PDB file of C-alpha atoms in Angstrom:
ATOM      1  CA  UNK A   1      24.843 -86.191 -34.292  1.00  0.00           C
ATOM      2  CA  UNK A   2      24.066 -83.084 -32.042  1.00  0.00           C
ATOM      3  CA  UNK A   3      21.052 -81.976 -29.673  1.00  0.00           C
ATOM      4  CA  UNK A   4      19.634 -79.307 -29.126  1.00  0.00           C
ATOM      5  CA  UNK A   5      17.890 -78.126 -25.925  1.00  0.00           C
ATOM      6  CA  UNK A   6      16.253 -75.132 -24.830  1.00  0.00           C
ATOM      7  CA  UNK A   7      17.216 -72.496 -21.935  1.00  0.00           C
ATOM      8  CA  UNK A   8      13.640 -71.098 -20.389  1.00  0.00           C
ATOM      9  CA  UNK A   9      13.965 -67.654 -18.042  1.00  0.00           C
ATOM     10  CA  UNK A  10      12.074 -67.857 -14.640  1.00  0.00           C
ATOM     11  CA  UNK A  11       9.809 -64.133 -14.795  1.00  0.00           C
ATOM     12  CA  UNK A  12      10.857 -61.680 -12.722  1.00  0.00           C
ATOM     13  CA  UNK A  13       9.221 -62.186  -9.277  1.00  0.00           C
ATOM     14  CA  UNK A  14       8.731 -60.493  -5.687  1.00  0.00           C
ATOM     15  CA  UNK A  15      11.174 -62.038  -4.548  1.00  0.00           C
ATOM     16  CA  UNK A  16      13.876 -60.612  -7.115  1.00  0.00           C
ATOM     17  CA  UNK A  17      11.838 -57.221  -6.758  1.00  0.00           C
ATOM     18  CA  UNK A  18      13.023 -57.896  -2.471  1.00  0.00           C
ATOM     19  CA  UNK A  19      16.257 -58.997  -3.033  1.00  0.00           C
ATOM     20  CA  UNK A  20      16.967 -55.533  -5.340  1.00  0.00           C
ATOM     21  CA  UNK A  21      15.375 -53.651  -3.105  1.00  0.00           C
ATOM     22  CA  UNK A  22      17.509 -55.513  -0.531  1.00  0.00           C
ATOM     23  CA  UNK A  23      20.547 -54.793  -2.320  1.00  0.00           C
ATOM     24  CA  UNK A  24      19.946 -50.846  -3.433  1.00  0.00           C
ATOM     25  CA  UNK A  25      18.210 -50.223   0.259  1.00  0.00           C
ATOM     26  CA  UNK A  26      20.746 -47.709   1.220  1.00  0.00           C
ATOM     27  CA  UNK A  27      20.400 -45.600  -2.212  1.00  0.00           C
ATOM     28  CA  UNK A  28      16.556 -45.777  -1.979  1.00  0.00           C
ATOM     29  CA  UNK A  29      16.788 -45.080   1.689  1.00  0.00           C
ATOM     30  CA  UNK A  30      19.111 -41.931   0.370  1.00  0.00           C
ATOM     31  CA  UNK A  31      16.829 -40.865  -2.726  1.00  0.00           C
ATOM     32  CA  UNK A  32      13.940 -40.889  -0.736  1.00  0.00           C
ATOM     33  CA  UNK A  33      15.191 -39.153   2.185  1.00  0.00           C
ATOM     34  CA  UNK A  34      16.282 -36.176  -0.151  1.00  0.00           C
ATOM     35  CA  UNK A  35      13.050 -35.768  -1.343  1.00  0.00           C
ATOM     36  CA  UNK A  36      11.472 -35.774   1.879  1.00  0.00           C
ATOM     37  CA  UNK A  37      13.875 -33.128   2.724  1.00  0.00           C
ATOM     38  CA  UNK A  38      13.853 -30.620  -0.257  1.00  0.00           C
ATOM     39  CA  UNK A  39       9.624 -31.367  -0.073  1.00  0.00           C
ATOM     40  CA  UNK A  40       9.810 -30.215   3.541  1.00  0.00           C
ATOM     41  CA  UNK A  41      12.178 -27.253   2.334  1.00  0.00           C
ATOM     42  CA  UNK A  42      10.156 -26.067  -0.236  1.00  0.00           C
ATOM     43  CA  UNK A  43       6.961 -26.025   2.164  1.00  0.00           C
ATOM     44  CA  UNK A  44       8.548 -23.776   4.660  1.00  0.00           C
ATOM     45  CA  UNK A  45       9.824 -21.146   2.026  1.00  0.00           C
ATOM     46  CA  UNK A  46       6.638 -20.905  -0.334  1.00  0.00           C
ATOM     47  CA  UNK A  47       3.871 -18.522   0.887  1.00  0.00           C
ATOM     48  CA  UNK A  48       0.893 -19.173   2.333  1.00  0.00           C
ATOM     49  CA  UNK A  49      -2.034 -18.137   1.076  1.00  0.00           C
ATOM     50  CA  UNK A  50      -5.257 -17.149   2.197  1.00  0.00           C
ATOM     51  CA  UNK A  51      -8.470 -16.772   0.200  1.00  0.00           C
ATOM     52  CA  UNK A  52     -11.303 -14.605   1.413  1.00  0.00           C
ATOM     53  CA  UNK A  53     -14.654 -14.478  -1.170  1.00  0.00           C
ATOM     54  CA  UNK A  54     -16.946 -11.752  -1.260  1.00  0.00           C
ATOM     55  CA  UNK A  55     -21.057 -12.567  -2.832  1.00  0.00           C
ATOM     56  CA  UNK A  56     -22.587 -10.431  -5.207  1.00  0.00           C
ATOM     57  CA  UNK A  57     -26.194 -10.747  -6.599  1.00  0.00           C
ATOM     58  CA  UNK A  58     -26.999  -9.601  -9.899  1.00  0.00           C
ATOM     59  CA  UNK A  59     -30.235  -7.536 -10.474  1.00  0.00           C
ATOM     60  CA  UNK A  60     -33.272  -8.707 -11.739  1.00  0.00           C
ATOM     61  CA  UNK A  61     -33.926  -5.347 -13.597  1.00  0.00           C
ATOM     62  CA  UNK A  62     -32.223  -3.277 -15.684  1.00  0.00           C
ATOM     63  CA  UNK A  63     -32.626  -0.256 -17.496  1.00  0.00           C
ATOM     64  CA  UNK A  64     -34.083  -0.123 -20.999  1.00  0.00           C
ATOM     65  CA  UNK A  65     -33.580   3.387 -23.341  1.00  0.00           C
ATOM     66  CA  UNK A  66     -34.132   1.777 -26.597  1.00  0.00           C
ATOM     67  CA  UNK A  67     -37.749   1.291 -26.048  1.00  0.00           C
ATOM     68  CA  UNK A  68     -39.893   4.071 -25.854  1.00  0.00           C
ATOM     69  CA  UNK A  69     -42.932   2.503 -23.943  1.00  0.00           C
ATOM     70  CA  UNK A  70     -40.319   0.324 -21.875  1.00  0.00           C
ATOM     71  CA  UNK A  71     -38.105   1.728 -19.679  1.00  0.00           C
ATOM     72  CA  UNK A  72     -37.140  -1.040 -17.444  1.00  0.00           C
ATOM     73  CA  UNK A  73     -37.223  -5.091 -18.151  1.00  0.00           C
ATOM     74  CA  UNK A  74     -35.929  -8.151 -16.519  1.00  0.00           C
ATOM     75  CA  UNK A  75     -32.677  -8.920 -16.684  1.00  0.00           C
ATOM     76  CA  UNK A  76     -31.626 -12.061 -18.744  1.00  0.00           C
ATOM     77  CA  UNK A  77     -30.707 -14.987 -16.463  1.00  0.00           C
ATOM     78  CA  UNK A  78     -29.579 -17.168 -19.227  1.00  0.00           C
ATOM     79  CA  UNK A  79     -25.820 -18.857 -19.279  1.00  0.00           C
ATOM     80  CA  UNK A  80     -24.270 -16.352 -21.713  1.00  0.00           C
ATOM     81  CA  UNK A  81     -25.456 -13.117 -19.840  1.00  0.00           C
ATOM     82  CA  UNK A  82     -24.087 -14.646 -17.110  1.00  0.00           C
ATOM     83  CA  UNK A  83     -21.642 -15.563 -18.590  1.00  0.00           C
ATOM     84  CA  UNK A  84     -20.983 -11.853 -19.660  1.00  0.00           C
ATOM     85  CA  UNK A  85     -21.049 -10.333 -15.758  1.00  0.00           C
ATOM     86  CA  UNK A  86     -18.158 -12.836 -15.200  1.00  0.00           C
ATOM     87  CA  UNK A  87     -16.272 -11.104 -17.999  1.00  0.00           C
ATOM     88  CA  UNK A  88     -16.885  -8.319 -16.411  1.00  0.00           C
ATOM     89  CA  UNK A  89     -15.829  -9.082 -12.932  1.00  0.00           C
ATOM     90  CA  UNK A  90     -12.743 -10.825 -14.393  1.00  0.00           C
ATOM     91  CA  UNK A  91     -11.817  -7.484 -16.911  1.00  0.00           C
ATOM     92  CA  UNK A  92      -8.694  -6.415 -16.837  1.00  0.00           C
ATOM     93  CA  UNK A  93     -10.487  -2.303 -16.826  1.00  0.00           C
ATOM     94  CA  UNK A  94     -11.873  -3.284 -13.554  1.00  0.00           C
ATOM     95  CA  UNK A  95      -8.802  -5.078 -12.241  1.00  0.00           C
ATOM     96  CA  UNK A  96      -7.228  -1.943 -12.916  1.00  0.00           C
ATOM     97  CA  UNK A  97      -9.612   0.327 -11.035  1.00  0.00           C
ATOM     98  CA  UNK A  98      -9.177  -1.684  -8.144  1.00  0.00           C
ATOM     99  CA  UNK A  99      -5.687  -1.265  -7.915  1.00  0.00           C
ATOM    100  CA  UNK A 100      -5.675   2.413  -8.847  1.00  0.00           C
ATOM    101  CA  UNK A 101      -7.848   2.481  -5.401  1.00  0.00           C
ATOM    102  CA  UNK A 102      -6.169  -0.094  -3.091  1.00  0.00           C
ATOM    103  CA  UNK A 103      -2.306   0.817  -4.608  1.00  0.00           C
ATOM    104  CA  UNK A 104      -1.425  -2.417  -5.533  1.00  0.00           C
ATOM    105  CA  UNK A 105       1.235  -1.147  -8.103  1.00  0.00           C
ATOM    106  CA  UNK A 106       3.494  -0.446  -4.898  1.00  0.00           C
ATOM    107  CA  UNK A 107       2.788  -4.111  -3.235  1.00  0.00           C
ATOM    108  CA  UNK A 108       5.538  -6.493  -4.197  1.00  0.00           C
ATOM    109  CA  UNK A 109       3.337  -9.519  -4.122  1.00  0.00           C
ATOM    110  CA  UNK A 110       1.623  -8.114  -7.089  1.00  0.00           C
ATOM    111  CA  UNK A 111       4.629  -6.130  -8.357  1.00  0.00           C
ATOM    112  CA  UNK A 112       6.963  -8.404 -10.168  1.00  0.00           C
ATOM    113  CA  UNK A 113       9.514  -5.723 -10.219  1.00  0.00           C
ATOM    114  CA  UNK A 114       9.179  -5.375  -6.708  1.00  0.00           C
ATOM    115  CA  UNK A 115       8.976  -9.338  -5.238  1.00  0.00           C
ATOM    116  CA  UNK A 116      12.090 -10.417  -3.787  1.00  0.00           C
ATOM    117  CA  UNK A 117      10.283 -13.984  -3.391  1.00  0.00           C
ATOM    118  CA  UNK A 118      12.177 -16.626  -5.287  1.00  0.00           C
ATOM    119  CA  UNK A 119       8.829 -18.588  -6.304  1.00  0.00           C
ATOM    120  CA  UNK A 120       7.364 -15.473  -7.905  1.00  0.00           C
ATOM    121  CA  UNK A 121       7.503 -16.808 -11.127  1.00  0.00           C
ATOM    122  CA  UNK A 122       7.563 -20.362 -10.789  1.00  0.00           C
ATOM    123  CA  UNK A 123       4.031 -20.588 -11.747  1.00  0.00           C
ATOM    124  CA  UNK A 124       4.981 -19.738 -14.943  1.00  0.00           C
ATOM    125  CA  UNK A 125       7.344 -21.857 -15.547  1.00  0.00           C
ATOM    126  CA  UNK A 126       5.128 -24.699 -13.956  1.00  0.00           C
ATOM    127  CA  UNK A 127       2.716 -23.476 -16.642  1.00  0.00           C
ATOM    128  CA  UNK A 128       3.239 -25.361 -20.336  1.00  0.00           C
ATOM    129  CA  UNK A 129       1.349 -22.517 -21.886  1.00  0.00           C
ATOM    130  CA  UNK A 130       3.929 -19.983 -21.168  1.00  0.00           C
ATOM    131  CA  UNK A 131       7.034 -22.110 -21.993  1.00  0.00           C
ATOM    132  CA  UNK A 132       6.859 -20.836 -25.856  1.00  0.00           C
ATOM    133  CA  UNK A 133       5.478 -17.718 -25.035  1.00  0.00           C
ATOM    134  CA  UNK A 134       7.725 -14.663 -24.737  1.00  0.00           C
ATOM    135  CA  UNK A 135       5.085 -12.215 -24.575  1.00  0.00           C
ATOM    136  CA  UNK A 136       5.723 -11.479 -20.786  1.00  0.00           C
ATOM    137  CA  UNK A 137       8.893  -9.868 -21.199  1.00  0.00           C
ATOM    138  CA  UNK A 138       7.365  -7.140 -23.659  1.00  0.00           C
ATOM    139  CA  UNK A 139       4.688  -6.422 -20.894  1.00  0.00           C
ATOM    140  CA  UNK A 140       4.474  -2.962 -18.685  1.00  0.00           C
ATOM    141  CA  UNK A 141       4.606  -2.729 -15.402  1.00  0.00           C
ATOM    142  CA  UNK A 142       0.996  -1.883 -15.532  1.00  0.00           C
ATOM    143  CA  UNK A 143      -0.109  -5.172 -17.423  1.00  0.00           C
ATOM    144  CA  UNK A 144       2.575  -7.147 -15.062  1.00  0.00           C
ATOM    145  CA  UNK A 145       0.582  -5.899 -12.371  1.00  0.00           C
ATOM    146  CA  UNK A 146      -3.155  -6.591 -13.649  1.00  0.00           C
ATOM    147  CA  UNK A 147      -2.211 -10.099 -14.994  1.00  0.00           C
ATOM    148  CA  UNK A 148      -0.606 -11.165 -11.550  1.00  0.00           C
ATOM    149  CA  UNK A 149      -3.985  -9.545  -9.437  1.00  0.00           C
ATOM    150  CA  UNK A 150      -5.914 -11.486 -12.458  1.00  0.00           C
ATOM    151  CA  UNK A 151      -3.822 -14.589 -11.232  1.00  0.00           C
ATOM    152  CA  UNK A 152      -5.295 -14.294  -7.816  1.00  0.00           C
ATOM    153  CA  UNK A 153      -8.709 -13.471  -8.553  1.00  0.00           C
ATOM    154  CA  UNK A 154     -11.372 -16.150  -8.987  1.00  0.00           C
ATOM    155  CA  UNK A 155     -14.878 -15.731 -10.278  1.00  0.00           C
ATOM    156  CA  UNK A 156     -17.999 -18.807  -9.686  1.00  0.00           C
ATOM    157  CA  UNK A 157     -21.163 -18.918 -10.300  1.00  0.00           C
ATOM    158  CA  UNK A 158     -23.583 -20.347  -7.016  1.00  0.00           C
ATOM    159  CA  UNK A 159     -26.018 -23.389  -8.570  1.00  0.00           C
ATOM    160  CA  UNK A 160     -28.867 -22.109 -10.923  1.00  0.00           C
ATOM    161  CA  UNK A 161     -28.872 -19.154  -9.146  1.00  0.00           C
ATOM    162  CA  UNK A 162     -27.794 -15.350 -10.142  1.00  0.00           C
ATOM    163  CA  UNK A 163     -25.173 -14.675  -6.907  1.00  0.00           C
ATOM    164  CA  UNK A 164     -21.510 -14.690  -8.083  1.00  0.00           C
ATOM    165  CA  UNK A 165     -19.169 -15.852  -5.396  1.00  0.00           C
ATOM    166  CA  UNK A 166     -15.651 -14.001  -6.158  1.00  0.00           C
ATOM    167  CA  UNK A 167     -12.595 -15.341  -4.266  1.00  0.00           C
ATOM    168  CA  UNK A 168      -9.474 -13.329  -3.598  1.00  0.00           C
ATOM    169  CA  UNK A 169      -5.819 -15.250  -2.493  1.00  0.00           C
ATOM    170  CA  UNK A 170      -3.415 -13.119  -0.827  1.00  0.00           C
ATOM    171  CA  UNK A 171      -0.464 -13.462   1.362  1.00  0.00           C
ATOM    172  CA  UNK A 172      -2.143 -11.795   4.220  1.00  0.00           C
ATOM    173  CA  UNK A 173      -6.124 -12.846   5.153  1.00  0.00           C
ATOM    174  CA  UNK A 174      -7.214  -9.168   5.446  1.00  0.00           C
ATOM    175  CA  UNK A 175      -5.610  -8.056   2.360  1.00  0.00           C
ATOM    176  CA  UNK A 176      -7.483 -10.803   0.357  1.00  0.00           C
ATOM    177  CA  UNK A 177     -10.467  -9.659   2.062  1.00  0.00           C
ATOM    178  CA  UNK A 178     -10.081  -5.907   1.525  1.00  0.00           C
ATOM    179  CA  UNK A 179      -9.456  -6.626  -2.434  1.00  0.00           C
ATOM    180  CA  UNK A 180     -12.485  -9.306  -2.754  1.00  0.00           C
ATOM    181  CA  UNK A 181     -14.665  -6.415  -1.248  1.00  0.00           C
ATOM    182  CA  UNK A 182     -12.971  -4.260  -3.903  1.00  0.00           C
ATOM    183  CA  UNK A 183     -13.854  -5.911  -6.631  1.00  0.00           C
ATOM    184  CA  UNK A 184     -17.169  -6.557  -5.825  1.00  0.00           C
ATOM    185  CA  UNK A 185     -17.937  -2.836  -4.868  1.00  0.00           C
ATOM    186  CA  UNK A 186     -16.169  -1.814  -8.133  1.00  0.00           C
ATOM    187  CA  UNK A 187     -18.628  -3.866 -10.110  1.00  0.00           C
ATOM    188  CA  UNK A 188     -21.575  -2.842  -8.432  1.00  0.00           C
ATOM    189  CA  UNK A 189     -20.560   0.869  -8.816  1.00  0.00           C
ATOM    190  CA  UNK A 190     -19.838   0.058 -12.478  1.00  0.00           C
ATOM    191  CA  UNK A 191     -23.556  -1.416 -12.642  1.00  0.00           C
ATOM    192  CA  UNK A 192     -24.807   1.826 -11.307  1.00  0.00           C
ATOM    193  CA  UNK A 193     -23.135   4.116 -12.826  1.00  0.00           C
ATOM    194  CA  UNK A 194     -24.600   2.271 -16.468  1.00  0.00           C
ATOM    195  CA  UNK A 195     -27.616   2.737 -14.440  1.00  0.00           C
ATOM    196  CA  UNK A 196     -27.508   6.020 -14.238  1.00  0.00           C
ATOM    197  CA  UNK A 197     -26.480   7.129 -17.640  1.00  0.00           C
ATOM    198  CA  UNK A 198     -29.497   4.908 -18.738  1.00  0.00           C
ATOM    199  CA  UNK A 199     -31.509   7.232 -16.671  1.00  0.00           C
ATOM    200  CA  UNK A 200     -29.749  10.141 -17.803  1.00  0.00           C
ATOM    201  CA  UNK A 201     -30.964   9.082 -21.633  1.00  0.00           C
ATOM    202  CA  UNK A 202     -34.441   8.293 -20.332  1.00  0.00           C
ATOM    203  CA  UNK A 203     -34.832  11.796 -18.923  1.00  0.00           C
ATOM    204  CA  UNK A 204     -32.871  13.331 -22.085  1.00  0.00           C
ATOM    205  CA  UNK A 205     -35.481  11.878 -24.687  1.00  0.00           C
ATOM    206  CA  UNK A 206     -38.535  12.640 -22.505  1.00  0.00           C
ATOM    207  CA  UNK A 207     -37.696  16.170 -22.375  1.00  0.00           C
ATOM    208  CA  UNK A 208     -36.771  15.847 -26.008  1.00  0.00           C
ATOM    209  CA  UNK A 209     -40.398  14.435 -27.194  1.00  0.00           C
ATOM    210  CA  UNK A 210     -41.895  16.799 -24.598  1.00  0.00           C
ATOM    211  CA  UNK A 211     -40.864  19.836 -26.336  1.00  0.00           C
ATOM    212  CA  UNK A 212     -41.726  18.482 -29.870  1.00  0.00           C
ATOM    213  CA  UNK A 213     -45.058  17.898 -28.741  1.00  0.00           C
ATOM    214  CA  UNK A 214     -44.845  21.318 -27.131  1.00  0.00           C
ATOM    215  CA  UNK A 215     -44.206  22.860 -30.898  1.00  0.00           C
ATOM    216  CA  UNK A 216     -46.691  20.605 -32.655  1.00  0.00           C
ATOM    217  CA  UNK A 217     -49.291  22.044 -30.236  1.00  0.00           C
ATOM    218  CA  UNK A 218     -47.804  25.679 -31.154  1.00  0.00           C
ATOM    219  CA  UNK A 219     -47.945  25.299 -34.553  1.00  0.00           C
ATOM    220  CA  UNK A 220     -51.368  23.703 -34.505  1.00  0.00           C
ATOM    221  CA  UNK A 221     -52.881  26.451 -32.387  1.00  0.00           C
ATOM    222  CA  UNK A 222     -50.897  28.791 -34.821  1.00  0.00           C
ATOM    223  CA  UNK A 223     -53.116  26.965 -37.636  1.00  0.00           C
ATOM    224  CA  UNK A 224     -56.303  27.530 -36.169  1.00  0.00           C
ATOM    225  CA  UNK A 225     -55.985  31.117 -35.185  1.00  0.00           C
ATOM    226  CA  UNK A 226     -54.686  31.900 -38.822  1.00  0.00           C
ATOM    227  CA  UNK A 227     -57.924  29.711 -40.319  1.00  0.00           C
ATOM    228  CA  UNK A 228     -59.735  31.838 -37.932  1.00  0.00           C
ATOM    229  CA  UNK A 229     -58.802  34.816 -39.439  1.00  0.00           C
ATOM    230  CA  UNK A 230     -58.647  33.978 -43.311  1.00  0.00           C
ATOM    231  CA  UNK A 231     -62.349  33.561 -42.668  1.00  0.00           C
ATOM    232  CA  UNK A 232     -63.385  35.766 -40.222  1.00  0.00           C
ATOM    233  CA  UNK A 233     -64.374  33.679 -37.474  1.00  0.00           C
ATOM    234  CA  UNK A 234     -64.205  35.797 -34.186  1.00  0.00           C
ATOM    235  CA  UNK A 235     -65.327  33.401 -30.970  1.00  0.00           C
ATOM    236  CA  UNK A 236     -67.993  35.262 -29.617  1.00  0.00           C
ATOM    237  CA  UNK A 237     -68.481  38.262 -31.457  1.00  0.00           C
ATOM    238  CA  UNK A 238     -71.441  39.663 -31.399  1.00  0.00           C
ATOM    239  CA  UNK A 239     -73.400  36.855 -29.409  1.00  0.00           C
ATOM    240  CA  UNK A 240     -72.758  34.555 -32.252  1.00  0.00           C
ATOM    241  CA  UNK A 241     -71.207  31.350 -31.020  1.00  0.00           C
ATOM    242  CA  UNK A 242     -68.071  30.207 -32.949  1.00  0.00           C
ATOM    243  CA  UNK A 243     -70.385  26.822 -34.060  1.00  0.00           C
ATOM    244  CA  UNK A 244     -73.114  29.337 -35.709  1.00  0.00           C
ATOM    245  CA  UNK A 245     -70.657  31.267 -37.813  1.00  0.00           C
TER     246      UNK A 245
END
């Protein structure tokens, strides 16, 4: 004859959870204090940055060449032509005017080749996107350059409205500054110079049509005069108006 009985396990409790805690204090005391430290370490060495934004407004008109009794219209204020200015703001053509003109190649916080800071590329490594990518290692020093001011530059639309608020982050508040104004005056010269060429077409196919109407009125004086003739139809010859003969 044997019996059987059954062992039961009291849950785990707070006041097992205190008496580990209790028991491991100095190691969590350690661990936590060496975060604390390396946190406080890696605040004082990465960069500050400073973000200055710049406002443009997009016209309400724009030129129109491919009408010939229109020659300006309102500008589209839907989502995807917008949409479309931001793409333009954001290009990487524009991004490289801008640092044509400001010189950026030869700043090192733009220049990987040229950063001695040892968090210059941690955002890509911090980035999953890039971890299978090997694509930055084939770039030029040119596209190194745009993609890292494309890194800094930032692009929003304001409400419903048509203003474009574009942000700038820089190591130094009147370098972001100097490069949001940049951008923003690099777009609008952009806008005008597509302004202008418009203009320039306008004027090209008005002179155009003038002087094809100026040779269909040649050619259709040239008609009469010669009907004229054939017939012998002199205005005024005689005292005989041109309606008599």
């Amino acid at each position: 004859m044997s019996a059987t009985g059954t062992i039961s396990e009291s849950p785990f409790g707070m006041a097992d959870f205190a008496r580990v805690v209790q028991t491991r204090r100095g190691l969590i005391l350690r661990a936590a204090l060496a975060v604390i430290g390396l946190t406080a370490i890696v605040l004082m060495l990465w960069p500050t940055s400073y973000t200055a934004t710049a406002t443009v407004m997009l016209d309400q008109r724009r030129n129109n060449v491919t009408s010939q009794t229109q020659i300006l219209s309102d500008l589209p204020t839907d989502a995807a032509s917008l949409q479309n200015q931001i793409e333009i703001l954001t290009s990487r053509e524009l991004a490289s005017e801008v640092i044509a003109k400001e010189k950026l190649y030869n700043d090192p916080e733009f220049n990987p080749a040229l950063s001695d800071n040892p968090f210059a590329g941690l955002s890509d490594l911090l980035h999953p996107s890039k971890w299978m990518s090997d694509g930055g290692a084939q770039k030029t020093g040119r596209d190194a350059v745009i993609d890292s001011v494309l890194k800094h530059l930032k692009v929003d639309e304001q409400g419903l409205s048509t203003t474009f608020s574009v942000g700038f982050s820089s190591s130094d508040p009147q370098k972001s500054a100097r490069i949001a104004n940049a951008f923003v005056a690099a777009y609008v010269a952009d806008q005008l110079h597509a302004k202008y060429d418009a203009a320039q077409k306008t004027t090209q196919w008005l002179t155009n049509r003038v002087a094809q109407l100026a040779k269909q009125i040649q050619a259709a004086e040239a008609a009469v005069q010669d009907y004229k003739a054939k017939h012998d139809l002199n205005e005024g010859a005689e005292g005989i108006s041109l309606a008599d003969q």
